[in-house]
Amino acid sequence: MTKPRKRTAILISGRGSNMMKLVEAARTPGYPAEIVAVISNRPEAEGLAWAAARGLPAIAIDHKAYATRAAFEAKLHTALMDHGTELICSAGFMRMLTGGFVDRWRNRQLNIHPSLLPSFPGLDTHQRALDEGVKIHGCTVHFVRLEMDTGPIVAQAAVPVLAGDTAATLGQRVLAAEHHLYPHALALVASGLAQVSDENVLISDGFNQEQALFSPSLRAAVT
Ligand code: GAR
C-alpha cells in the first residue's frame, strides 16, 4: 500500500518560482508530498495567479487588513487547517512570524534561504557574499524557528562565486540551485527520511555524498 502523501501548503509573497518547482515536483508520481494550498500575504503576488491557473487553492490573506500580527497569523492558521495542512513550505514568504505561530508549526514548517546558513541570514545575501569575498555561496532549506533564518538545516546546495559576478548573476546561479534543492528537501522531510533530533536534522543513511566543491577549481593552479 502506498503511504499517504503529506499535505503541504506553500507560503509566498511574490514571484513564487520556488513554489512553482514544488508544485511541479509534487505532480510527479511517487513524490511524498501533495500541495493543498498556496497562500500569500500579498494579494498581488504573481505566484498566486500562477497557482490559481493550475487549479490549486490560491489564497490571499492581506496582512495589511489585520491590526496585529497575531490576528493575521490566526487567519493564516485557520486557512492552513481548513486545507488539512500537515507541512508548510515558506518560499519567498517575507513576513516575520511570531512565536505563537512558529511553535504551533514547530518541525512542520520549512523555509528556503538564499545563502549557506548560518552565513548571511537576512536580506541582500548575494551582495554581502560578494562583499565578503567568499568563494562558495548557496542556499539552505531549514526548519523554521523564531529567530529569522535559523533552525535545523535539512539540506544545502553550494555554487561557486565566479570572477566578475554581480549580485544579479550570483543570485541567478543560487536561484537555479534553490529550484533543485527545495523539492529535494521537501521530499526528504515528507517521506520521513529527514528528522529533527536535538535541533539537528538527521538524514537516513545512504543519502550522503563525499564529493566536495572546490572554488576555484583544483585545476586552476596546475600548469
Ligand atoms: C528566493 O531566492 C528565496 O530563497 C528568498 O526569496 C526568493 C523568493 O523567490 N527568500 C528569502 O530571502 C527569505 N529569507 P521566489 O518567489 O521566486 O521563490
XYZ file of C-alpha atoms and ligand atoms in Angstrom:
241
model
C 0.000 0.000 0.000
C 1.385 3.445 -0.828
C 1.955 5.851 2.054
C -0.357 8.886 2.169
C 1.328 11.981 0.839
C 1.997 14.836 3.257
C -0.499 17.617 2.775
C 1.687 20.663 2.181
C 0.804 24.349 1.936
C 3.179 26.879 0.401
C 3.515 30.441 1.695
C 4.693 33.081 -0.768
C 4.897 36.844 -1.030
C 5.848 37.442 -4.651
C 7.153 35.764 -7.793
C 6.836 32.247 -6.485
C 9.423 30.478 -8.639
C 10.306 28.080 -5.802
C 6.616 27.434 -5.229
C 6.276 26.522 -8.924
C 9.090 23.976 -8.627
C 7.462 22.434 -5.545
C 4.111 22.222 -7.339
C 5.750 20.595 -10.372
C 7.676 18.131 -8.202
C 4.549 17.193 -6.272
C 2.872 16.256 -9.536
C 5.444 13.580 -10.328
C 4.409 10.025 -9.459
C 5.694 8.789 -6.123
C 6.517 12.217 -4.693
C 5.771 12.048 -0.949
C 4.006 15.430 -0.630
C 0.961 16.975 -2.274
C 0.352 20.696 -2.464
C -3.001 21.551 -0.932
C -2.861 25.357 -0.953
C -0.750 28.337 -1.957
C -1.174 31.285 0.392
C 0.196 34.809 0.017
C 0.234 37.749 2.395
C 0.301 39.987 -0.687
C -2.831 39.673 -2.868
C -0.927 40.927 -5.923
C 1.779 38.233 -5.672
C 2.484 36.902 -9.165
C 2.698 33.356 -7.865
C -0.907 33.348 -6.697
C -2.292 33.767 -10.215
C 0.007 31.012 -11.452
C -1.257 28.634 -8.762
C -4.909 29.530 -9.381
C -4.461 28.902 -13.108
C -3.318 25.377 -12.231
C -6.419 24.672 -10.197
C -4.764 24.973 -6.805
C -6.464 26.761 -3.921
C -4.719 30.156 -4.148
C -5.493 32.227 -1.093
C -4.665 35.862 -0.409
C -4.510 36.915 3.237
C -3.515 40.554 3.101
C -1.512 41.248 6.245
C -2.370 44.941 5.923
C -6.010 44.116 6.649
C -5.141 42.890 10.151
C -4.443 45.148 13.104
C -1.943 42.823 14.736
C 0.470 40.104 13.713
C -1.463 37.716 15.947
C -4.723 38.452 14.102
C -3.048 37.878 10.712
C -1.498 34.636 11.940
C -4.797 33.404 13.382
C -6.356 33.809 9.937
C -3.370 32.116 8.315
C -3.593 29.219 10.758
C -7.307 28.798 10.070
C -6.699 28.708 6.313
C -3.987 26.099 6.794
C -6.245 23.941 8.957
C -9.136 24.333 6.502
C -6.938 22.607 3.924
C -5.776 19.862 6.250
C -2.189 21.126 6.150
C 0.466 18.892 7.674
C 3.574 20.677 6.400
C 4.271 24.305 5.450
C 6.881 25.427 2.937
C 7.741 29.109 3.109
C 9.039 30.067 -0.314
C 9.914 33.731 -0.527
C 7.410 34.478 2.244
C 8.666 37.830 3.502
C 6.685 38.206 6.702
C 8.115 37.687 10.169
C 6.133 35.164 12.196
C 5.620 35.381 15.956
C 6.440 32.720 18.489
C 2.851 31.569 18.758
C 2.673 30.583 15.097
C 6.202 29.212 14.937
C 5.599 26.998 17.978
C 2.346 25.654 16.605
C 4.107 24.543 13.422
C 7.381 23.513 15.042
C 9.169 20.894 12.932
C 6.370 21.142 10.396
C 7.450 24.375 8.673
C 10.332 24.674 6.201
C 11.925 27.778 4.732
C 14.373 28.346 1.911
C 17.032 30.993 2.301
C 19.461 32.218 -0.366
C 22.738 31.647 1.479
C 24.678 28.889 3.148
C 23.340 29.444 6.658
C 24.448 30.341 9.244
C 26.315 32.746 6.945
C 24.306 35.704 5.719
C 20.902 35.497 7.366
C 18.598 38.373 6.415
C 18.471 40.367 3.209
C 20.883 41.160 0.341
C 22.641 37.840 0.755
C 24.294 37.822 -2.683
C 25.822 41.298 -2.401
C 27.013 40.542 1.119
C 28.633 37.304 -0.074
C 30.419 39.254 -2.802
C 31.499 41.948 -0.335
C 32.979 39.285 1.963
C 34.798 37.641 -0.930
C 33.509 34.155 -0.223
C 34.342 31.662 -2.952
C 31.385 29.364 -2.334
C 27.820 30.555 -1.807
C 24.490 28.791 -1.977
C 21.134 28.144 -0.399
C 19.642 26.368 2.585
C 16.356 24.671 3.433
C 15.764 24.630 7.167
C 13.026 24.112 9.731
C 11.661 27.434 10.975
C 12.495 28.746 14.412
C 11.602 32.083 15.996
C 14.839 33.861 15.165
C 14.878 34.756 11.477
C 16.760 32.349 9.182
C 17.686 29.956 11.950
C 16.596 26.405 12.595
C 17.710 22.839 11.921
C 19.185 22.556 8.429
C 17.634 19.945 6.140
C 19.718 20.463 3.010
C 22.073 22.913 1.343
C 23.333 23.478 -2.176
C 26.606 25.219 -2.943
C 27.538 27.217 -6.014
C 30.874 28.824 -6.880
C 31.320 32.568 -6.826
C 32.870 33.404 -10.192
C 35.149 36.257 -11.177
C 33.075 39.161 -12.433
C 29.925 38.042 -10.635
C 27.379 40.676 -9.708
C 24.645 40.180 -7.119
C 22.342 39.502 -10.068
C 24.468 36.827 -11.770
C 25.299 35.160 -8.474
C 21.651 35.340 -7.441
C 20.586 33.594 -10.659
C 23.063 30.786 -10.005
C 21.793 30.391 -6.461
C 18.144 30.500 -7.571
C 18.775 27.698 -10.073
C 20.179 25.661 -7.178
C 17.181 26.566 -4.986
C 14.857 25.173 -7.637
C 16.506 21.739 -7.270
C 17.126 21.918 -3.548
C 13.652 22.704 -2.262
C 11.811 19.811 -3.938
C 14.614 17.513 -2.761
C 14.430 18.790 0.832
C 10.633 18.606 0.969
C 10.778 15.028 -0.276
C 13.274 14.128 2.459
C 11.044 15.619 5.158
C 7.694 14.428 3.786
C 8.979 10.869 3.401
C 10.356 10.832 6.952
C 13.952 10.332 5.781
C 14.924 13.657 7.383
C 14.002 14.129 11.023
C 14.814 16.671 13.713
C 16.817 15.331 16.633
C 18.372 17.628 19.236
C 17.968 20.617 16.911
C 19.884 18.908 14.112
C 18.372 17.141 11.145
C 19.344 13.507 10.821
C 19.176 12.086 7.310
C 18.733 8.349 6.986
C 21.795 6.504 5.717
C 22.546 6.310 2.055
C 21.986 9.905 1.085
C 25.337 11.479 1.817
C 27.873 12.114 -0.881
C 31.528 12.503 -0.274
C 32.322 14.872 -3.091
C 33.499 18.394 -2.387
C 33.039 21.546 -4.401
C 36.336 23.388 -4.790
C 36.183 27.007 -5.804
C 38.433 27.985 -7.560
C 38.640 24.510 -9.064
C 41.620 22.312 -8.269
C 42.837 22.649 -11.866
C 43.398 26.359 -11.537
C 46.958 26.272 -10.121
C 48.211 23.232 -12.010
C 50.377 24.069 -15.013
C 14.237 33.121 -3.067
O 15.540 33.392 -3.505
C 14.231 32.735 -1.605
O 15.358 31.992 -1.223
C 14.240 34.089 -0.950
O 13.355 34.869 -1.719
C 13.381 34.395 -3.063
C 11.963 34.120 -3.485
O 11.913 33.844 -4.861
N 13.836 34.020 0.419
C 14.352 34.773 1.380
O 15.188 35.647 1.187
C 13.822 34.501 2.782
N 14.745 34.919 3.770
P 10.664 33.119 -5.464
O 9.439 33.900 -5.020
O 10.863 33.190 -6.939
O 10.640 31.703 -4.958
